[in-house]
PDB file of C-alpha atoms in Angstrom:
ATOM      1  CA  MET C   1     -29.092  15.746   7.509  1.00  0.00           C
ATOM      2  CA  THR C   2     -32.714  15.012   6.482  1.00  0.00           C
ATOM      3  CA  SER C   3     -33.809  11.475   5.658  1.00  0.00           C
ATOM      4  CA  SER C   4     -34.382  12.414   1.994  1.00  0.00           C
ATOM      5  CA  ALA C   5     -30.869  13.873   1.706  1.00  0.00           C
ATOM      6  CA  GLY C   6     -29.411  10.744   3.257  1.00  0.00           C
ATOM      7  CA  LEU C   7     -31.240   8.538   0.762  1.00  0.00           C
ATOM      8  CA  LEU C   8     -29.966  10.688  -2.121  1.00  0.00           C
ATOM      9  CA  LEU C   9     -26.376  10.383  -0.869  1.00  0.00           C
ATOM     10  CA  LEU C  10     -26.662   6.594  -0.627  1.00  0.00           C
ATOM     11  CA  LEU C  11     -28.082   6.444  -4.156  1.00  0.00           C
ATOM     12  CA  LEU C  12     -25.164   8.495  -5.553  1.00  0.00           C
ATOM     13  CA  LEU C  13     -22.615   6.311  -3.783  1.00  0.00           C
ATOM     14  CA  GLY C  14     -24.246   3.210  -5.227  1.00  0.00           C
ATOM     15  CA  LEU C  15     -24.109   4.619  -8.759  1.00  0.00           C
ATOM     16  CA  SER C  16     -20.431   5.546  -8.411  1.00  0.00           C
ATOM     17  CA  GLN C  17     -19.606   1.969  -7.401  1.00  0.00           C
ATOM     18  CA  ALA C  18     -21.622   0.531 -10.271  1.00  0.00           C
ATOM     19  CA  PHE C  19     -20.019   2.824 -12.877  1.00  0.00           C
ATOM     20  CA  PRO C  20     -16.429   3.546 -11.779  1.00  0.00           C
ATOM     21  CA  VAL C  21     -14.525   6.339 -13.479  1.00  0.00           C
ATOM     22  CA  GLU C  22     -11.806   5.054 -15.826  1.00  0.00           C
ATOM     23  CA  GLU C  23      -8.466   6.852 -15.803  1.00  0.00           C
ATOM     24  CA  ASP C  24      -5.610   6.892 -18.303  1.00  0.00           C
ATOM     25  CA  GLY C  25      -7.383   5.021 -21.066  1.00  0.00           C
ATOM     26  CA  SER C  26      -9.957   2.269 -21.263  1.00  0.00           C
ATOM     27  CA  SER C  27     -10.081  -0.728 -18.945  1.00  0.00           C
ATOM     28  CA  GLU C  28      -9.391  -2.942 -21.987  1.00  0.00           C
ATOM     29  CA  GLU C  29      -6.150  -1.068 -22.686  1.00  0.00           C
ATOM     30  CA  GLN C  30      -5.108  -1.351 -19.042  1.00  0.00           C
ATOM     31  CA  GLU C  31      -5.807  -5.096 -19.053  1.00  0.00           C
ATOM     32  CA  GLU C  32      -3.693  -5.548 -22.195  1.00  0.00           C
ATOM     33  CA  GLU C  33      -0.796  -3.640 -20.628  1.00  0.00           C
ATOM     34  CA  GLY C  34      -1.076  -5.808 -17.523  1.00  0.00           C
ATOM     35  CA  GLU C  35      -0.952  -8.951 -19.653  1.00  0.00           C
ATOM     36  CA  GLU C  36       2.271  -7.800 -21.256  1.00  0.00           C
ATOM     37  CA  GLY C  37       3.850  -7.142 -17.886  1.00  0.00           C
ATOM     38  CA  GLU C  38       4.621  -3.540 -18.752  1.00  0.00           C
ATOM     39  CA  GLU C  39       5.818  -1.603 -15.750  1.00  0.00           C
ATOM     40  CA  GLU C  40       5.330   1.853 -14.404  1.00  0.00           C
ATOM     41  CA  ASP C  41       9.056   1.901 -13.665  1.00  0.00           C
ATOM     42  CA  THR C  42      10.640   4.345 -16.097  1.00  0.00           C
ATOM     43  CA  SER C  43      14.196   3.965 -14.820  1.00  0.00           C
ATOM     44  CA  ASP C  44      17.058   3.451 -17.234  1.00  0.00           C
ATOM     45  CA  MET C  45      17.095  -0.137 -18.499  1.00  0.00           C
ATOM     46  CA  THR C  46      20.872   0.021 -18.868  1.00  0.00           C
ATOM     47  CA  THR C  47      21.321   0.181 -15.112  1.00  0.00           C
ATOM     48  CA  GLY C  48      19.518  -3.114 -14.613  1.00  0.00           C
ATOM     49  CA  ILE C  49      21.330  -4.907 -17.427  1.00  0.00           C
ATOM     50  CA  LEU C  50      24.833  -3.697 -16.625  1.00  0.00           C
ATOM     51  CA  SER C  51      24.404  -4.202 -12.878  1.00  0.00           C
ATOM     52  CA  SER C  52      23.333  -7.791 -13.484  1.00  0.00           C
ATOM     53  CA  ASN C  53      26.234  -8.353 -15.874  1.00  0.00           C
ATOM     54  CA  ASN C  54      28.894  -7.211 -13.410  1.00  0.00           C
ATOM     55  CA  ALA C  55      29.073 -10.746 -12.034  1.00  0.00           C
ATOM     56  CA  SER C  56      29.213 -12.452 -15.441  1.00  0.00           C
ATOM     57  CA  ASP C  57      32.424 -14.108 -16.586  1.00  0.00           C
ATOM     58  CA  GLU C  58      31.275 -14.039 -20.245  1.00  0.00           C
ATOM     59  CA  PHE C  59      33.061 -11.772 -22.733  1.00  0.00           C
ATOM     60  CA  LEU C  60      30.297  -9.349 -23.633  1.00  0.00           C
ATOM     61  CA  LEU C  61      30.308  -6.706 -26.366  1.00  0.00           C
ATOM     62  CA  GLN C  62      28.277  -3.505 -26.016  1.00  0.00           C
ATOM     63  CA  GLY C  63      27.438  -4.613 -22.481  1.00  0.00           C
ATOM     64  CA  ASP C  64      25.165  -7.583 -23.172  1.00  0.00           C
ATOM     65  CA  LEU C  65      26.075  -9.255 -26.487  1.00  0.00           C
ATOM     66  CA  LEU C  66      27.948 -12.538 -26.575  1.00  0.00           C
ATOM     67  CA  ALA C  67      30.917 -12.301 -28.925  1.00  0.00           C
ATOM     68  CA  PRO C  68      30.110 -14.274 -32.102  1.00  0.00           C
ATOM     69  CA  LYS C  69      31.967 -17.569 -32.458  1.00  0.00           C
ATOM     70  CA  THR C  70      30.796 -18.585 -35.910  1.00  0.00           C
ATOM     71  CA  ARG C  71      31.292 -15.328 -37.855  1.00  0.00           C
ATOM     72  CA  ASN C  72      33.705 -12.414 -37.837  1.00  0.00           C
ATOM     73  CA  ALA C  73      31.428  -9.383 -38.066  1.00  0.00           C
ATOM     74  CA  MET C  74      28.885  -8.151 -35.529  1.00  0.00           C
ATOM     75  CA  ASN C  75      26.333  -7.851 -38.300  1.00  0.00           C
ATOM     76  CA  CYS C  76      23.162  -9.838 -38.764  1.00  0.00           C
ATOM     77  CA  TYR C  77      21.540  -7.972 -41.650  1.00  0.00           C
ATOM     78  CA  ASN C  78      23.006  -9.968 -44.554  1.00  0.00           C
ATOM     79  CA  GLY C  79      20.697 -12.913 -43.906  1.00  0.00           C
ATOM     80  CA  GLY C  80      23.379 -15.260 -42.629  1.00  0.00           C
ATOM     81  CA  CYS C  81      22.124 -15.311 -39.077  1.00  0.00           C
ATOM     82  CA  LEU C  82      18.416 -14.661 -39.474  1.00  0.00           C
ATOM     83  CA  TRP C  83      15.875 -17.166 -38.227  1.00  0.00           C
ATOM     84  CA  ARG C  84      14.306 -19.149 -41.027  1.00  0.00           C
ATOM     85  CA  LYS C  85      10.998 -18.258 -42.543  1.00  0.00           C
ATOM     86  CA  ASN C  86       8.431 -21.001 -43.034  1.00  0.00           C
ATOM     87  CA  GLY C  87       5.745 -19.682 -45.336  1.00  0.00           C
ATOM     88  CA  ALA C  88       4.507 -16.364 -43.967  1.00  0.00           C
ATOM     89  CA  GLU C  89       5.957 -16.869 -40.481  1.00  0.00           C
ATOM     90  CA  VAL C  90       9.430 -16.881 -38.952  1.00  0.00           C
ATOM     91  CA  THR C  91       9.873 -19.724 -36.481  1.00  0.00           C
ATOM     92  CA  VAL C  92      12.165 -19.256 -33.478  1.00  0.00           C
ATOM     93  CA  PRO C  93      12.434 -22.475 -31.430  1.00  0.00           C
ATOM     94  CA  TYR C  94      13.332 -22.158 -27.757  1.00  0.00           C
ATOM     95  CA  VAL C  95      13.638 -24.075 -24.513  1.00  0.00           C
ATOM     96  CA  MET C  96      13.482 -22.710 -20.988  1.00  0.00           C
ATOM     97  CA  THR C  97      15.388 -24.365 -18.177  1.00  0.00           C
ATOM     98  CA  ARG C  98      13.803 -25.440 -14.898  1.00  0.00           C
ATOM     99  CA  GLN C  99      15.547 -22.541 -13.170  1.00  0.00           C
ATOM    100  CA  PHE C 100      12.394 -20.508 -13.865  1.00  0.00           C
ATOM    101  CA  ASN C 101       9.182 -21.029 -11.938  1.00  0.00           C
ATOM    102  CA  ARG C 102       5.760 -20.889 -13.561  1.00  0.00           C
ATOM    103  CA  ASN C 103       5.280 -17.151 -13.033  1.00  0.00           C
ATOM    104  CA  GLN C 104       8.744 -16.346 -14.392  1.00  0.00           C
ATOM    105  CA  MET C 105       8.123 -18.484 -17.483  1.00  0.00           C
ATOM    106  CA  GLY C 106       4.860 -16.599 -17.951  1.00  0.00           C
ATOM    107  CA  MET C 107       6.695 -13.257 -17.903  1.00  0.00           C
ATOM    108  CA  ILE C 108       9.087 -14.416 -20.629  1.00  0.00           C
ATOM    109  CA  GLN C 109       6.254 -15.804 -22.741  1.00  0.00           C
ATOM    110  CA  ARG C 110       4.273 -12.553 -22.421  1.00  0.00           C
ATOM    111  CA  ALA C 111       7.252 -10.666 -23.856  1.00  0.00           C
ATOM    112  CA  MET C 112       7.368 -13.162 -26.723  1.00  0.00           C
ATOM    113  CA  LYS C 113       3.654 -12.667 -27.392  1.00  0.00           C
ATOM    114  CA  ALA C 114       4.105  -8.884 -27.430  1.00  0.00           C
ATOM    115  CA  ILE C 115       6.568  -9.340 -30.318  1.00  0.00           C
ATOM    116  CA  GLU C 116       4.355 -11.878 -32.062  1.00  0.00           C
ATOM    117  CA  ARG C 117       1.312  -9.595 -32.012  1.00  0.00           C
ATOM    118  CA  GLN C 118       3.083  -6.986 -34.144  1.00  0.00           C
ATOM    119  CA  THR C 119       5.297  -9.111 -36.418  1.00  0.00           C
ATOM    120  CA  CYS C 120       5.470 -12.446 -38.245  1.00  0.00           C
ATOM    121  CA  ILE C 121       7.886 -13.813 -35.607  1.00  0.00           C
ATOM    122  CA  ARG C 122       6.585 -16.931 -33.870  1.00  0.00           C
ATOM    123  CA  PHE C 123       8.369 -18.360 -30.842  1.00  0.00           C
ATOM    124  CA  LYS C 124       7.711 -22.059 -30.348  1.00  0.00           C
ATOM    125  CA  GLN C 125       8.934 -24.624 -27.884  1.00  0.00           C
ATOM    126  CA  ARG C 126      11.659 -26.692 -29.493  1.00  0.00           C
ATOM    127  CA  SER C 127      10.915 -30.201 -30.678  1.00  0.00           C
ATOM    128  CA  ARG C 128      13.828 -31.475 -32.805  1.00  0.00           C
ATOM    129  CA  GLU C 129      15.153 -28.280 -34.412  1.00  0.00           C
ATOM    130  CA  ASN C 130      18.937 -28.014 -34.600  1.00  0.00           C
ATOM    131  CA  ASP C 131      19.025 -24.241 -34.152  1.00  0.00           C
ATOM    132  CA  TYR C 132      17.295 -22.933 -31.040  1.00  0.00           C
ATOM    133  CA  ILE C 133      17.545 -20.535 -28.120  1.00  0.00           C
ATOM    134  CA  GLU C 134      18.134 -21.909 -24.649  1.00  0.00           C
ATOM    135  CA  ILE C 135      16.831 -19.423 -22.102  1.00  0.00           C
ATOM    136  CA  ARG C 136      18.736 -19.801 -18.841  1.00  0.00           C
ATOM    137  CA  SER C 137      19.278 -17.907 -15.600  1.00  0.00           C
ATOM    138  CA  GLN C 138      23.025 -17.229 -15.783  1.00  0.00           C
ATOM    139  CA  GLN C 139      24.930 -14.370 -14.134  1.00  0.00           C
ATOM    140  CA  GLY C 140      23.497 -11.495 -16.122  1.00  0.00           C
ATOM    141  CA  CYS C 141      21.193 -10.439 -18.966  1.00  0.00           C
ATOM    142  CA  PHE C 142      22.730 -11.147 -22.384  1.00  0.00           C
ATOM    143  CA  SER C 143      22.212 -12.890 -25.704  1.00  0.00           C
ATOM    144  CA  ALA C 144      23.911 -13.962 -28.893  1.00  0.00           C
ATOM    145  CA  LEU C 145      23.253 -11.770 -31.932  1.00  0.00           C
ATOM    146  CA  GLY C 146      20.760 -13.453 -34.250  1.00  0.00           C
ATOM    147  CA  ARG C 147      20.765 -17.160 -35.080  1.00  0.00           C
ATOM    148  CA  SER C 148      24.273 -18.384 -34.333  1.00  0.00           C
ATOM    149  CA  GLY C 149      23.740 -22.064 -35.152  1.00  0.00           C
ATOM    150  CA  GLY C 150      22.951 -24.985 -32.850  1.00  0.00           C
ATOM    151  CA  ARG C 151      22.087 -24.231 -29.251  1.00  0.00           C
ATOM    152  CA  GLN C 152      22.586 -20.595 -28.314  1.00  0.00           C
ATOM    153  CA  MET C 153      22.220 -19.048 -24.916  1.00  0.00           C
ATOM    154  CA  LEU C 154      19.981 -16.201 -23.843  1.00  0.00           C
ATOM    155  CA  SER C 155      20.539 -15.398 -20.181  1.00  0.00           C
ATOM    156  CA  LEU C 156      17.860 -13.802 -17.987  1.00  0.00           C
ATOM    157  CA  ASN C 157      18.996 -13.891 -14.390  1.00  0.00           C
ATOM    158  CA  VAL C 158      15.985 -14.290 -12.123  1.00  0.00           C
ATOM    159  CA  ARG C 159      17.343 -11.702  -9.679  1.00  0.00           C
ATOM    160  CA  GLY C 160      17.716  -8.786 -12.063  1.00  0.00           C
ATOM    161  CA  CYS C 161      16.602  -9.450 -15.630  1.00  0.00           C
ATOM    162  CA  LEU C 162      12.952 -10.446 -15.435  1.00  0.00           C
ATOM    163  CA  HIS C 163      11.468  -7.098 -16.414  1.00  0.00           C
ATOM    164  CA  HIS C 164       9.272  -6.850 -19.490  1.00  0.00           C
ATOM    165  CA  GLY C 165      11.491  -4.357 -21.320  1.00  0.00           C
ATOM    166  CA  ILE C 166      14.746  -6.179 -20.510  1.00  0.00           C
ATOM    167  CA  ILE C 167      13.318  -9.485 -21.753  1.00  0.00           C
ATOM    168  CA  MET C 168      12.185  -7.846 -25.003  1.00  0.00           C
ATOM    169  CA  HIS C 169      15.584  -6.140 -25.354  1.00  0.00           C
ATOM    170  CA  GLU C 170      17.421  -9.477 -25.155  1.00  0.00           C
ATOM    171  CA  LEU C 171      14.920 -11.202 -27.451  1.00  0.00           C
ATOM    172  CA  ASN C 172      15.535  -8.450 -30.000  1.00  0.00           C
ATOM    173  CA  HIS C 173      19.267  -9.201 -29.823  1.00  0.00           C
ATOM    174  CA  ALA C 174      18.487 -12.870 -30.432  1.00  0.00           C
ATOM    175  CA  LEU C 175      16.482 -11.822 -33.499  1.00  0.00           C
ATOM    176  CA  GLY C 176      19.495  -9.957 -34.914  1.00  0.00           C
ATOM    177  CA  PHE C 177      19.472  -6.347 -33.663  1.00  0.00           C
ATOM    178  CA  GLN C 178      22.316  -4.417 -32.084  1.00  0.00           C
ATOM    179  CA  HIS C 179      22.036  -1.334 -29.891  1.00  0.00           C
ATOM    180  CA  GLU C 180      20.760   1.856 -31.426  1.00  0.00           C
ATOM    181  CA  GLN C 181      23.673   3.968 -30.156  1.00  0.00           C
ATOM    182  CA  ASN C 182      26.149   1.708 -32.009  1.00  0.00           C
ATOM    183  CA  ARG C 183      24.615   2.130 -35.447  1.00  0.00           C
ATOM    184  CA  SER C 184      26.703   3.588 -38.238  1.00  0.00           C
ATOM    185  CA  ASP C 185      25.061   7.045 -38.328  1.00  0.00           C
ATOM    186  CA  ARG C 186      24.864   7.629 -34.581  1.00  0.00           C
ATOM    187  CA  ASP C 187      27.282  10.606 -34.565  1.00  0.00           C
ATOM    188  CA  SER C 188      24.657  12.674 -36.354  1.00  0.00           C
ATOM    189  CA  HIS C 189      22.216  12.049 -33.507  1.00  0.00           C
ATOM    190  CA  VAL C 190      24.111  11.569 -30.238  1.00  0.00           C
ATOM    191  CA  SER C 191      27.421  12.633 -28.737  1.00  0.00           C
ATOM    192  CA  ILE C 192      29.559   9.990 -27.011  1.00  0.00           C
ATOM    193  CA  ASN C 193      31.347  11.498 -24.010  1.00  0.00           C
ATOM    194  CA  TRP C 194      34.468   9.365 -23.798  1.00  0.00           C
ATOM    195  CA  GLN C 195      35.826  11.296 -20.815  1.00  0.00           C
ATOM    196  CA  ASN C 196      32.990  10.001 -18.615  1.00  0.00           C
ATOM    197  CA  MET C 197      33.780   6.298 -19.045  1.00  0.00           C
ATOM    198  CA  GLN C 198      36.685   4.048 -18.179  1.00  0.00           C
ATOM    199  CA  ARG C 199      39.115   3.715 -21.065  1.00  0.00           C
ATOM    200  CA  GLN C 200      38.783  -0.074 -21.078  1.00  0.00           C
ATOM    201  CA  MET C 201      35.003   0.301 -21.494  1.00  0.00           C
ATOM    202  CA  ALA C 202      35.249   2.461 -24.637  1.00  0.00           C
ATOM    203  CA  TYR C 203      34.997  -0.571 -26.950  1.00  0.00           C
ATOM    204  CA  ASN C 204      31.336  -0.871 -25.962  1.00  0.00           C
ATOM    205  CA  PHE C 205      30.634   2.365 -27.867  1.00  0.00           C
ATOM    206  CA  GLU C 206      32.394   1.522 -31.103  1.00  0.00           C
ATOM    207  CA  LYS C 207      30.246   2.201 -34.152  1.00  0.00           C
ATOM    208  CA  GLN C 208      29.253  -0.825 -36.190  1.00  0.00           C
ATOM    209  CA  ASN C 209      28.835  -1.188 -39.929  1.00  0.00           C
ATOM    210  CA  THR C 210      25.091  -1.574 -39.653  1.00  0.00           C
ATOM    211  CA  ASN C 211      22.399  -1.766 -42.272  1.00  0.00           C
ATOM    212  CA  ASN C 212      19.849   0.645 -40.868  1.00  0.00           C
ATOM    213  CA  LEU C 213      17.100  -0.648 -43.154  1.00  0.00           C
ATOM    214  CA  ASN C 214      16.325   2.889 -44.366  1.00  0.00           C
ATOM    215  CA  THR C 215      14.789   3.752 -41.017  1.00  0.00           C
ATOM    216  CA  PRO C 216      15.520   6.860 -38.928  1.00  0.00           C
ATOM    217  CA  TYR C 217      17.596   6.961 -35.773  1.00  0.00           C
ATOM    218  CA  ASP C 218      15.238   6.091 -32.927  1.00  0.00           C
ATOM    219  CA  TYR C 219      15.828   7.694 -29.536  1.00  0.00           C
ATOM    220  CA  ASN C 220      12.804   5.766 -28.258  1.00  0.00           C
ATOM    221  CA  SER C 221      14.047   2.327 -29.308  1.00  0.00           C
ATOM    222  CA  ILE C 222      14.061  -0.367 -26.673  1.00  0.00           C
ATOM    223  CA  MET C 223      17.549  -1.106 -28.026  1.00  0.00           C
ATOM    224  CA  HIS C 224      18.909   2.335 -27.013  1.00  0.00           C
ATOM    225  CA  TYR C 225      21.026   2.494 -23.879  1.00  0.00           C
ATOM    226  CA  GLY C 226      20.485   5.309 -21.400  1.00  0.00           C
ATOM    227  CA  ARG C 227      22.438   8.505 -20.920  1.00  0.00           C
ATOM    228  CA  THR C 228      24.786   7.195 -18.218  1.00  0.00           C
ATOM    229  CA  ALA C 229      25.652   3.735 -19.590  1.00  0.00           C
ATOM    230  CA  PHE C 230      29.160   2.741 -18.367  1.00  0.00           C
ATOM    231  CA  SER C 231      29.582   6.128 -16.660  1.00  0.00           C
ATOM    232  CA  ILE C 232      32.264   6.404 -13.969  1.00  0.00           C
ATOM    233  CA  ASN C 233      31.083   9.725 -12.563  1.00  0.00           C
ATOM    234  CA  GLY C 234      27.305   9.783 -13.014  1.00  0.00           C
ATOM    235  CA  ARG C 235      27.548  12.128 -16.007  1.00  0.00           C
ATOM    236  CA  ASP C 236      26.288  11.447 -19.513  1.00  0.00           C
ATOM    237  CA  THR C 237      28.154   9.005 -21.688  1.00  0.00           C
ATOM    238  CA  ILE C 238      25.440   9.413 -24.349  1.00  0.00           C
ATOM    239  CA  THR C 239      23.914  12.833 -24.993  1.00  0.00           C
ATOM    240  CA  PRO C 240      21.157  13.326 -27.600  1.00  0.00           C
ATOM    241  CA  LYS C 241      21.810  16.112 -30.097  1.00  0.00           C
ATOM    242  CA  ARG C 242      18.210  17.169 -29.800  1.00  0.00           C
ATOM    243  CA  ARG C 243      15.851  17.183 -26.877  1.00  0.00           C
ATOM    244  CA  ALA C 244      14.865  13.563 -26.374  1.00  0.00           C
ATOM    245  CA  GLN C 245      14.441  10.940 -23.702  1.00  0.00           C
ATOM    246  CA  ILE C 246      16.429   7.745 -24.200  1.00  0.00           C
ATOM    247  CA  GLY C 247      16.684   4.469 -22.327  1.00  0.00           C
ATOM    248  CA  GLN C 248      13.006   3.446 -21.979  1.00  0.00           C
ATOM    249  CA  ARG C 249      12.182  -0.077 -20.814  1.00  0.00           C
ATOM    250  CA  GLN C 250       8.485  -0.335 -21.508  1.00  0.00           C
ATOM    251  CA  ARG C 251       7.817  -1.704 -24.995  1.00  0.00           C
ATOM    252  CA  LEU C 252       9.016  -1.987 -28.585  1.00  0.00           C
ATOM    253  CA  SER C 253       8.907   1.404 -30.255  1.00  0.00           C
ATOM    254  CA  ARG C 254       7.157   1.974 -33.560  1.00  0.00           C
ATOM    255  CA  TRP C 255      10.491   1.707 -35.396  1.00  0.00           C
ATOM    256  CA  ASP C 256      11.537  -1.409 -33.463  1.00  0.00           C
ATOM    257  CA  VAL C 257       8.420  -3.086 -34.823  1.00  0.00           C
ATOM    258  CA  GLU C 258       8.940  -1.664 -38.313  1.00  0.00           C
ATOM    259  CA  ARG C 259      12.513  -2.949 -38.473  1.00  0.00           C
ATOM    260  CA  LEU C 260      11.553  -6.450 -37.415  1.00  0.00           C
ATOM    261  CA  ASN C 261       8.927  -6.515 -40.142  1.00  0.00           C
ATOM    262  CA  ILE C 262      11.365  -5.169 -42.749  1.00  0.00           C
ATOM    263  CA  LEU C 263      14.247  -7.451 -41.775  1.00  0.00           C
ATOM    264  CA  TYR C 264      12.115 -10.584 -41.822  1.00  0.00           C
ATOM    265  CA  ARG C 265       9.926  -9.421 -44.740  1.00  0.00           C
ATOM    266  CA  CYS C 266       6.763  -9.797 -42.748  1.00  0.00           C
ATOM    267  CA  GLN C 267       4.741  -7.480 -44.993  1.00  0.00           C
TER     268      GLN C 267
END
C-alpha cells in the first residue's frame, strides 16, 4: 500500500468515527426508548405475569386482578372507581415500599412518565390523600381494578415483574382497565379454545359487561393476553379471527392511550 493510500484510509476511518451511521431511527428516538425502559424482548407478557403469580396466595381474577371488595361488578367505567380529576389533571397518589432499590424505583417511575406524557394522568407521591396505591413486591404481578378506596395494593415482584410493559399493564389495571380479551364483544374478534385450558381456569376468560368507549377491539393493546395464556398443552387458548399478533409487552398502543384520554376526559 502506498503512503498516499494509507493516509486516505486513515482519513476515511476518522470521518466514520466522527459521523457514525444511525440505524433504526434517530439517536433521539433511541434515547427516548431507553429512558422508558422499553425492551427488545418480544416474548408473551402473559408468561411473565402468570409465572410470577403461581406463588401468590391472593384470589386473582383474569390472572392478575384482585377481586373487588367494595363493589360487586368488575366494571370501572361508570365513574365509581375512577381517580379524581383536579382541574385538567387526574391525580393518582402512590407510595413505594423500601423493598425496591433506587434502580427499580426508577423503572417504575419511567413507566408512570410514559403514561403521563400521553394523557392527563399524573402520578404523585402520596402526602395525606386517603385513596392511594401502595406499590409492593409481593408474590406476583397484580393490581386492584381502578380506585378501590383507601390503601390499595399493586404488586410488582422484583424477581419477575419489573419489565416496562408489565409495569404499564398493572398501572393500567389500577387506572380502571380490564383485559382486552375479556371485553363484551371479544367473540367477534378472537376464539377462546376452552379445550386447551384446565376447567378450573375457565373463569379467567369469562366475558365482562364492559363499556368499550366506542373504540375498536385492539389486538395490539398492552392489556391483551397472549395466545397461550393458561394453556395446559402449549396450544392456543386465544386465537385471533384475523391475522394479528397479540401479547406485546413494549408500550401502550394507540387505542390504550385513546381510551385513557376518553375515560378520564383528558381532551
